[in-house]
Coordinates of C-alpha atoms in Angstrom, one line a residue:
X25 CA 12.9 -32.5 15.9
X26 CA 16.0 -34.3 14.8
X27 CA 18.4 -32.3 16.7
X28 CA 16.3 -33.4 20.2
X29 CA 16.3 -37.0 18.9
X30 CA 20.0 -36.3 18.5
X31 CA 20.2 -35.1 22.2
X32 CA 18.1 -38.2 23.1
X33 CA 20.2 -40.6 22.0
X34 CA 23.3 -39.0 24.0
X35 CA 21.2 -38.5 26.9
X36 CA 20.7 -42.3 26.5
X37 CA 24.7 -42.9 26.3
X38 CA 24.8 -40.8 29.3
X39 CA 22.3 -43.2 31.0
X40 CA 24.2 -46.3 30.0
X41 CA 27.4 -44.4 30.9
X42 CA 26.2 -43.8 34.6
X43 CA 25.0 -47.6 34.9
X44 CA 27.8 -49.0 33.7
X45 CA 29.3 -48.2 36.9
X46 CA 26.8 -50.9 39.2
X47 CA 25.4 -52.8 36.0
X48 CA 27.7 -55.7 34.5
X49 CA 25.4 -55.5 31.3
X50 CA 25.4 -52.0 30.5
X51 CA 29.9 -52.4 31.4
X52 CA 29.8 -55.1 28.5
X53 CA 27.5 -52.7 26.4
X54 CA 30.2 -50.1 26.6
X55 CA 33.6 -52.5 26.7
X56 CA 32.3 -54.6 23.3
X57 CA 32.3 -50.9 21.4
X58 CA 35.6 -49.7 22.4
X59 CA 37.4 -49.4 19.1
X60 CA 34.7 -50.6 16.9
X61 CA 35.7 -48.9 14.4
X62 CA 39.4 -50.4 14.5
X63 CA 37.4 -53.8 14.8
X64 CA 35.5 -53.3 12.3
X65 CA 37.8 -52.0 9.6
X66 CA 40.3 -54.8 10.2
X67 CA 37.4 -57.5 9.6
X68 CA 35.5 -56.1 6.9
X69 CA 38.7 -55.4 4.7
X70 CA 38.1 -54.8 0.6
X71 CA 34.6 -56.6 1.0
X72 CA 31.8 -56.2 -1.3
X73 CA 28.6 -58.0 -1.9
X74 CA 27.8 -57.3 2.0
X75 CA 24.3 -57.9 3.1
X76 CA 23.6 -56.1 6.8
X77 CA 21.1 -57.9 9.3
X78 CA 20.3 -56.1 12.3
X79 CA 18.6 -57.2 15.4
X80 CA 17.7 -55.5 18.7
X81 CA 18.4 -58.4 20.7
X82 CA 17.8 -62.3 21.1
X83 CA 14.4 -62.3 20.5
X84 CA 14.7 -60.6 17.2
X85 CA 17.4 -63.0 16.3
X86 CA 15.0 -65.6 16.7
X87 CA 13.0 -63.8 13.5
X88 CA 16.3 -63.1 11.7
X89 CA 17.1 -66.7 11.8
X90 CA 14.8 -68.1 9.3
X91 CA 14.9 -65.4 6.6
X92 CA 19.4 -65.5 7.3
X93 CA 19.0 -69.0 6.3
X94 CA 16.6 -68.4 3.4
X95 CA 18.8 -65.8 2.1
X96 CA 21.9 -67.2 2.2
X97 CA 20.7 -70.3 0.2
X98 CA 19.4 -68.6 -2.4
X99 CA 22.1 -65.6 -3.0
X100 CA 25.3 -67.8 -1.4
X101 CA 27.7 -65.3 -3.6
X102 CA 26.4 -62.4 -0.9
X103 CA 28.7 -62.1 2.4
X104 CA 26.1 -61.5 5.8
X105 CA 27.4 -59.2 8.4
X106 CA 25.1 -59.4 11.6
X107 CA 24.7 -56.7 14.3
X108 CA 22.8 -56.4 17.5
X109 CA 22.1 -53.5 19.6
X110 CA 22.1 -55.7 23.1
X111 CA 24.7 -57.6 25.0
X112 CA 22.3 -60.7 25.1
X113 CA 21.8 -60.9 21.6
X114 CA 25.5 -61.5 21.0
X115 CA 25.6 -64.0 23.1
X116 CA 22.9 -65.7 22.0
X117 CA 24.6 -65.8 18.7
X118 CA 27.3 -67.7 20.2
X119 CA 24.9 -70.8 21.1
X120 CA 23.9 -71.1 17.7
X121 CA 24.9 -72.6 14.9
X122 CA 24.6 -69.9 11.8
X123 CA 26.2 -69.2 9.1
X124 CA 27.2 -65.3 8.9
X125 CA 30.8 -63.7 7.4
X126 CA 30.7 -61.6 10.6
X127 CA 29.3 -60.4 14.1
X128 CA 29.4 -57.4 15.6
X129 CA 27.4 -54.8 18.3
X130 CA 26.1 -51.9 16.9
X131 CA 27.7 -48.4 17.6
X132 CA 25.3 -46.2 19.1
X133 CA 22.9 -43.8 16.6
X134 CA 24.5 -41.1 16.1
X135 CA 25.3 -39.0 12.9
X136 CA 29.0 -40.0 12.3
X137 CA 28.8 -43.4 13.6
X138 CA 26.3 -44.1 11.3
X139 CA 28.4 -42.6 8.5
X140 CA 31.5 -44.3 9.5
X141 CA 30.2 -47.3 9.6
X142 CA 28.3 -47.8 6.3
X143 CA 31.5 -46.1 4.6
X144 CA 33.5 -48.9 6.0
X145 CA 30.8 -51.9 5.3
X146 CA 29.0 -50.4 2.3
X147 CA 26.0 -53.0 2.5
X148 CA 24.1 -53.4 -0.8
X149 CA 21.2 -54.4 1.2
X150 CA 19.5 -53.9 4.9
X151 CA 17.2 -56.0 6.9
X152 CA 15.9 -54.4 10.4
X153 CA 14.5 -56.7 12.3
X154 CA 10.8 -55.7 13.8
X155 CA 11.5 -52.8 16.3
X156 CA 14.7 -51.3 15.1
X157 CA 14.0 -47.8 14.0
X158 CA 17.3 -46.0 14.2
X159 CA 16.9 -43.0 12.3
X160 CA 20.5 -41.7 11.7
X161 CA 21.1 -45.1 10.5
X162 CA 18.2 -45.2 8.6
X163 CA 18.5 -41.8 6.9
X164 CA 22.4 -42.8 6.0
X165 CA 21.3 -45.8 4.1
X166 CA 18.4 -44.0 2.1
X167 CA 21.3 -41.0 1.2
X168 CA 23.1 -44.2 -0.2
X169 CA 20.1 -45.3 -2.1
X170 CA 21.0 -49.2 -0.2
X171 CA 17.5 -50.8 -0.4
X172 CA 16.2 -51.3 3.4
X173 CA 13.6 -53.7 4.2
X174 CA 11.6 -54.4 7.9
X175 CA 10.9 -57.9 9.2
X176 CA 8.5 -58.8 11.2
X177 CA 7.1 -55.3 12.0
X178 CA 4.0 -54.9 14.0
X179 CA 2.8 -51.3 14.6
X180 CA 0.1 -49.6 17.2
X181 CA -1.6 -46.4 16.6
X182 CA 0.1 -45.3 20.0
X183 CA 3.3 -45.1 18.6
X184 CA 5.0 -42.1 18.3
X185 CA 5.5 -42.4 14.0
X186 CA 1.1 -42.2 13.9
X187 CA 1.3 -39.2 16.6
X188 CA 4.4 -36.9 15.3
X189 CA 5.1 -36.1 11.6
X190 CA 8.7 -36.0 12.2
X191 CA 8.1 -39.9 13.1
X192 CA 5.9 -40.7 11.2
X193 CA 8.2 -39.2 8.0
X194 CA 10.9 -41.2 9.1
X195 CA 9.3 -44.7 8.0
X196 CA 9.6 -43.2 4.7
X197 CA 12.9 -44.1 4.7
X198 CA 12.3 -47.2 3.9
X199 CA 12.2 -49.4 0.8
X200 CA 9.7 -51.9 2.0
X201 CA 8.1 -53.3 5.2
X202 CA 6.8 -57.0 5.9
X203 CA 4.3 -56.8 8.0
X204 CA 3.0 -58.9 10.6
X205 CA -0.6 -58.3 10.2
X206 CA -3.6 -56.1 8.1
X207 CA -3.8 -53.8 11.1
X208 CA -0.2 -52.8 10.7
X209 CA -0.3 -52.6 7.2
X210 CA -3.4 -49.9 7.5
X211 CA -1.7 -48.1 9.7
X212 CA 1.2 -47.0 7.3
X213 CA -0.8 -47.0 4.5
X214 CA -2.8 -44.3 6.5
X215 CA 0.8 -42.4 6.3
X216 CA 1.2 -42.8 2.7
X217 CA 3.3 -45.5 3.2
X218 CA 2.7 -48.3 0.3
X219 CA 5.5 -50.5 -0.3
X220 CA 4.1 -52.9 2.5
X221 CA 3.3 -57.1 2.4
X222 CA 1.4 -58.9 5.3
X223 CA 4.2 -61.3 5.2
X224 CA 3.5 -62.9 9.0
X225 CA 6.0 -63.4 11.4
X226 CA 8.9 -65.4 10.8
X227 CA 8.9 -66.4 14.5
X228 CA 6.4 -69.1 13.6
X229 CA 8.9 -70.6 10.5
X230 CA 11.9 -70.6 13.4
X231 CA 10.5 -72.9 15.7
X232 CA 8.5 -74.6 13.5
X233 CA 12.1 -75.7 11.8
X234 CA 13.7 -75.8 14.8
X235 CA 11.0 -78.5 16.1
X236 CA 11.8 -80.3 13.2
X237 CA 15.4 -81.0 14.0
X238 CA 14.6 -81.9 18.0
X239 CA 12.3 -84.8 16.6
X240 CA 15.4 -87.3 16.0
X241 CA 17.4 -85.7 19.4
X242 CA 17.2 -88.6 22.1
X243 CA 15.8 -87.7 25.4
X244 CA 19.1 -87.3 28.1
X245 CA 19.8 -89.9 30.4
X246 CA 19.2 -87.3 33.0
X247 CA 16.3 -85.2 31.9
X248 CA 14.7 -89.5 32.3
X249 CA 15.9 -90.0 35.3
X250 CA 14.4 -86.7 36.1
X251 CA 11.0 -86.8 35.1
X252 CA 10.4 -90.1 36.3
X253 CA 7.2 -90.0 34.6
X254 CA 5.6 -87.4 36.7
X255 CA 3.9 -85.0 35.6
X256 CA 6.3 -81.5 34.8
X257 CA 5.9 -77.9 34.8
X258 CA 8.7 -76.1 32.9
X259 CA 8.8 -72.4 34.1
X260 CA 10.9 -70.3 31.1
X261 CA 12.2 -67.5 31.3
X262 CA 11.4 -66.4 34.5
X263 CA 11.6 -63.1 36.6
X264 CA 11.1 -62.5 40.7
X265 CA 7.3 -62.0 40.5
X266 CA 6.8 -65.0 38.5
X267 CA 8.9 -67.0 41.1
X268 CA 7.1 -65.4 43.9
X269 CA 3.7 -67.0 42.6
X270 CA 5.5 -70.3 41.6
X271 CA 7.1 -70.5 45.1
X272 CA 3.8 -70.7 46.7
X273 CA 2.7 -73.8 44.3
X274 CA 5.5 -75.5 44.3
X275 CA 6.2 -75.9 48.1
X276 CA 2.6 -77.6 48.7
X277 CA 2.3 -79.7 45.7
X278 CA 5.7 -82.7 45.9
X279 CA 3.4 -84.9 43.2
X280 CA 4.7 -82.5 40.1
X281 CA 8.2 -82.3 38.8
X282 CA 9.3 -78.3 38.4
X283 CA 12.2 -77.1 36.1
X284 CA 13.0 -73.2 36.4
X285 CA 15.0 -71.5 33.6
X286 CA 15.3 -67.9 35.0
X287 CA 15.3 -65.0 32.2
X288 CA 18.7 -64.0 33.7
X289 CA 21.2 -67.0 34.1
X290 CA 23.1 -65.3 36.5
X291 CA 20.4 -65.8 39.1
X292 CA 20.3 -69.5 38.8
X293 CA 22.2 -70.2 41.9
X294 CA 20.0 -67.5 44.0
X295 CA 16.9 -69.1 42.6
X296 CA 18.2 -73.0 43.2
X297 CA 18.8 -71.3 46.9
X298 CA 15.6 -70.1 47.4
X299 CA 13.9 -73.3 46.3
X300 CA 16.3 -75.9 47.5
X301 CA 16.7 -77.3 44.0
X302 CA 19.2 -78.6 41.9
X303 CA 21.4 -75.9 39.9
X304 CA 22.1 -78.0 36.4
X305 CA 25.9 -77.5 36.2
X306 CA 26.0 -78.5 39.4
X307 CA 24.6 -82.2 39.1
X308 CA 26.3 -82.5 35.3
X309 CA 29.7 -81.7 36.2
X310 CA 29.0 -84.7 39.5
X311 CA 27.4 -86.8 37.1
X312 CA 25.6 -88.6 39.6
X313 CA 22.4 -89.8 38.3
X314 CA 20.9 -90.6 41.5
X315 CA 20.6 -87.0 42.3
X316 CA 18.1 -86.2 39.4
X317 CA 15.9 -89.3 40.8
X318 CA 15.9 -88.1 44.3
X319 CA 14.8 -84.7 43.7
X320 CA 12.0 -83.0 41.9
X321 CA 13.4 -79.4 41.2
X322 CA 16.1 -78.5 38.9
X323 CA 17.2 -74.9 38.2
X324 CA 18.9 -74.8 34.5
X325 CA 21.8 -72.4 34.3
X326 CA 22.9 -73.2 30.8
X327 CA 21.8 -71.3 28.0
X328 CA 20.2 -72.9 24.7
X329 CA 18.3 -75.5 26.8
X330 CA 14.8 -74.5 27.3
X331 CA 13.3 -74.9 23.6
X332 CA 14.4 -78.7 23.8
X333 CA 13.2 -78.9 27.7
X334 CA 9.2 -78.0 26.4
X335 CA 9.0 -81.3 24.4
X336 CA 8.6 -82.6 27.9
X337 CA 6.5 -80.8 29.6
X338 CA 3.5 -81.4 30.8
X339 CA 2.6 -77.2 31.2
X340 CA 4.8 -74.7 30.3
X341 CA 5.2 -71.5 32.5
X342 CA 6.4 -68.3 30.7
X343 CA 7.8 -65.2 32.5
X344 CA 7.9 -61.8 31.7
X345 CA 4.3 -61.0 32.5
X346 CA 4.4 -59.1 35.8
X347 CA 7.4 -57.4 34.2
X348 CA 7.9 -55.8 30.9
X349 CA 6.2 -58.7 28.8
X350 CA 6.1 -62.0 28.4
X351 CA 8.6 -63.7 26.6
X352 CA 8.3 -66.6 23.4
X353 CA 5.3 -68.3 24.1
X354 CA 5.8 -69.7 20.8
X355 CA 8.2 -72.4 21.7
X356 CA 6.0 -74.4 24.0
X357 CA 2.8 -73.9 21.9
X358 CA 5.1 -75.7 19.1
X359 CA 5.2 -78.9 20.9
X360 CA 1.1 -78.8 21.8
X361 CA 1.7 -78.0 25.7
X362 CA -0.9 -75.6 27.4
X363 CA 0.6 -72.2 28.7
X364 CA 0.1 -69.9 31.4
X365 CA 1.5 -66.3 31.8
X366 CA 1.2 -63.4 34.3
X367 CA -1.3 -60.1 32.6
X368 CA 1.0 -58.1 30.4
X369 CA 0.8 -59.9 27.1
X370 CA -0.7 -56.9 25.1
X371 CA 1.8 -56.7 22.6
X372 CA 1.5 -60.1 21.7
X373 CA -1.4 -61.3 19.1
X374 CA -0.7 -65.2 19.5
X375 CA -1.4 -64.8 23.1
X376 CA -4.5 -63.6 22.5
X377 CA -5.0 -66.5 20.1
X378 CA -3.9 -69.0 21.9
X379 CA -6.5 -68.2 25.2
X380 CA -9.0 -68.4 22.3
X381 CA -8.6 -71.4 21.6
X382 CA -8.0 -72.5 25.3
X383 CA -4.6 -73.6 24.9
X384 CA -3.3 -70.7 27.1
X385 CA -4.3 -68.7 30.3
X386 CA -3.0 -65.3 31.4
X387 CA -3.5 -65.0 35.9
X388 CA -2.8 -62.6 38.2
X389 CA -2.2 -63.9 41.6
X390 CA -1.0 -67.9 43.2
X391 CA -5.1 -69.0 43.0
X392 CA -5.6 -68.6 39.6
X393 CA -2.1 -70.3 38.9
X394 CA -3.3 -73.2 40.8
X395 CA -6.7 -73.3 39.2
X396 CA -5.1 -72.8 35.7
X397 CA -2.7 -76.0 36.5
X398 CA -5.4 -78.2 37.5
X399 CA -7.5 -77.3 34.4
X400 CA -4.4 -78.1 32.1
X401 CA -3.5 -81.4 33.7
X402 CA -5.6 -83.5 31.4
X403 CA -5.2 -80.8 28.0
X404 CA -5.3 -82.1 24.8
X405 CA -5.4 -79.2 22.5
X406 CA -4.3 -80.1 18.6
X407 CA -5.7 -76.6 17.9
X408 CA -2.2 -75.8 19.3
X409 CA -0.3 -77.9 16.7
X410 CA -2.8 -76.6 13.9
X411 CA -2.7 -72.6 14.8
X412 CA 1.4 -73.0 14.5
X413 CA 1.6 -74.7 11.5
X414 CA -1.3 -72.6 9.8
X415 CA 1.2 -69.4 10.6
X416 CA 3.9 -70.7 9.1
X417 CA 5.6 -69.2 5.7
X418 CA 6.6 -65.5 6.7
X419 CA 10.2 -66.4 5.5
X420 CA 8.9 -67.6 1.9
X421 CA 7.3 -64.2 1.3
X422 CA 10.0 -62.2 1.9
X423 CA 12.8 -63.7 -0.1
X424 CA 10.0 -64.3 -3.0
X425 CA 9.7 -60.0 -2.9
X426 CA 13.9 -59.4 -2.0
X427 CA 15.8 -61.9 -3.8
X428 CA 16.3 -61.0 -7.4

């Protein structure tokens, strides 16, 4: 079994390797590892005390957030190196403001990469954040006896570790998982796996805290000249099928105000093209204020917006859900604004919530979209408010069990 994981993950380079050659992202993928090792050695010279964060991409960064925060207030002497697996992640660090020793991608899983590379960082701790099972990785750092903890885990008994020994044997690698939920904590304790809390998700502390600083942020001059006190819908992170549906409500109904952040930024001037809207930059770099009064679309092709956009919202539209999932539903529900979302949202237990108490709907096709708008025009849900707030405190748990 570990040799054809072995295979797999060079069957995966391959993969990338062939993309690379029509996909921009999976060219970055390959260009920001060229010499990591070079990189790497020349940054993380004579170092010790070096605590490793990994996340998969920018939604697991969101997670990280909180508990990087946490840890580095309470164990300041410890130096944080941070690593993603995907190009967007990086990025995404780039737009915020924390405070790490060091960023870098991670090399791909394989036996001497993973060698390599804890020789040359030689962590004293490791925090995988929620999906990141990497086993070479994984089975380096237990060899090392470096403590490894996961954050923010959530498991299904369809997974391959509850199906496979081989899998399954590899979570015993680990020192301790937190745990979103009792179901995931039954399922590894049904692999004799107990070093396991029900922690929560530290999703909830981030934008709880990052609520917290938007409350003294003035509204922009041209996000008021925008809104114009009209009711808005604020479609995030959105894909083609969600802006297929959207299109079809948004060219019969002129009394609504409509703000689309695509998933991928790139397509921001395609989308502004398709719906005759305003492309942010665009009317920012004219700085002509009359513009965001005489229109009511607006295309936003800046990253780091879209958290602060839902304060004003009147319904929030996530995307995602005709594709491979939807994506943080979290951020809206923060501020108290209803949400809708296309059908795939199985993964994700505070959608489910959420339609329980009414303060979100999942639809399928343009007339349920419509019906779901005109239900949520008059919502006033503090349930909302109350279900974030209640799922707050992941972060607290952790550092209470990992920081000495």
């Amino acid at each position: 079994m570990p040799l054809l994981y072995n295979i797999g993950i060079q069957i995966m380079y391959l993969i990338i390797l062939i993309r690379s050659f029509f996909s921009k992202k999976e060219r970055e993928w390959l260009l920001v590892r060229k010499g990591w090792v070079k990189n790497l050695k020349s940054e993380i010279k004579n170092q010790n005390n070096i605590v490793w964060f990994h996340c998969a991409s920018a939604g697991e960064f969101e997670q990280a957030i909180p508990l990087i925060k946490a840890y580095r207030e309470k164990s300041p002497q410890h130096k944080i190196l941070l690593t993603f697996f995907s190009i967007s992640g990086f990025k995404m660090m780039e737009t915020k403001k924390i405070d790490v020793d060091w960023t870098f991608n991670l090399p791909l899983d394989t036996e001497s990469n993973a060698k390599l590379f804890l020789e040359i960082t030689k962590p004293i701790k490791v925090f995988f954040i929620k999906y990141e099972f990497w086993f070479n990785y994984m089975k380096e750092i237990k060899e090392r006896n470096i403590p490894i903890y996961f954050v923010s885990s959530l498991f299904r008994p369809n997974q391959l570790f509850f199906k496979n020994k081989w899998w399954g044997n590899q979570l015993k690698n680990v020192d301790h998982f937190f745990v979103q939920n009792q179901h995931s904590r039954e399922l590894l304790l049904n692999l004799n796996i107990n070093r396991v809390t029900v922690s929560g998700d530290t999703r909830f502390d981030r934008v709880y805290f990052r609520k917290k600083e938007e409350r003294d942020l003035d509204k922009p001059i041209w996000l008021n000249n925008f809104l114009r006190k009209k009711q808005t819908i604020i479609a995030g992170s959105t894909w083609k099928k969600d802006e297929d549906i959207l299109f079809e409500f948004i060219k019969s109904h002129s009394n609504f105000n409509f703000i689309i952040v695509p998933h991928d930024p790139e397509r921001s001037l395609s989308v502004s093209k398709r719906f005759n809207a305003m492309l942010y930059s665009n009317e920012k770099r004219k700085e002509d204020r009359l513009s965001f009064q005489r229109n009511n679309m607006l295309v936003i092709d800046r990253l780091g917006l879209l958290f602060s956009l839902y304060k004003y919202a009147s319904i929030a539209y996530i995307g995602g859900g005709f594709d491979k999932g939807i994506h943080n539903i979290l951020e809206p529900a923060c501020f108290g604004k209803p949400i809708i979302f296309g059908p795939n949202y199985k993964k994700f237990k505070e959608a489910y919530d959420l339609i329980e108490l009414k303060g979100a709907e999942s639809i399928l096709d343009f007339s349920q979209l419509r019906d779901s708008i005109y239900r949520f025009q008059k919502f006033e849900n503090k349930l909302t408010k109350d279900y974030m707030s209640n799922k707050c405190g992941a972060t607290e748990k952790i550092i209470k069990e990992i920081v000495n």
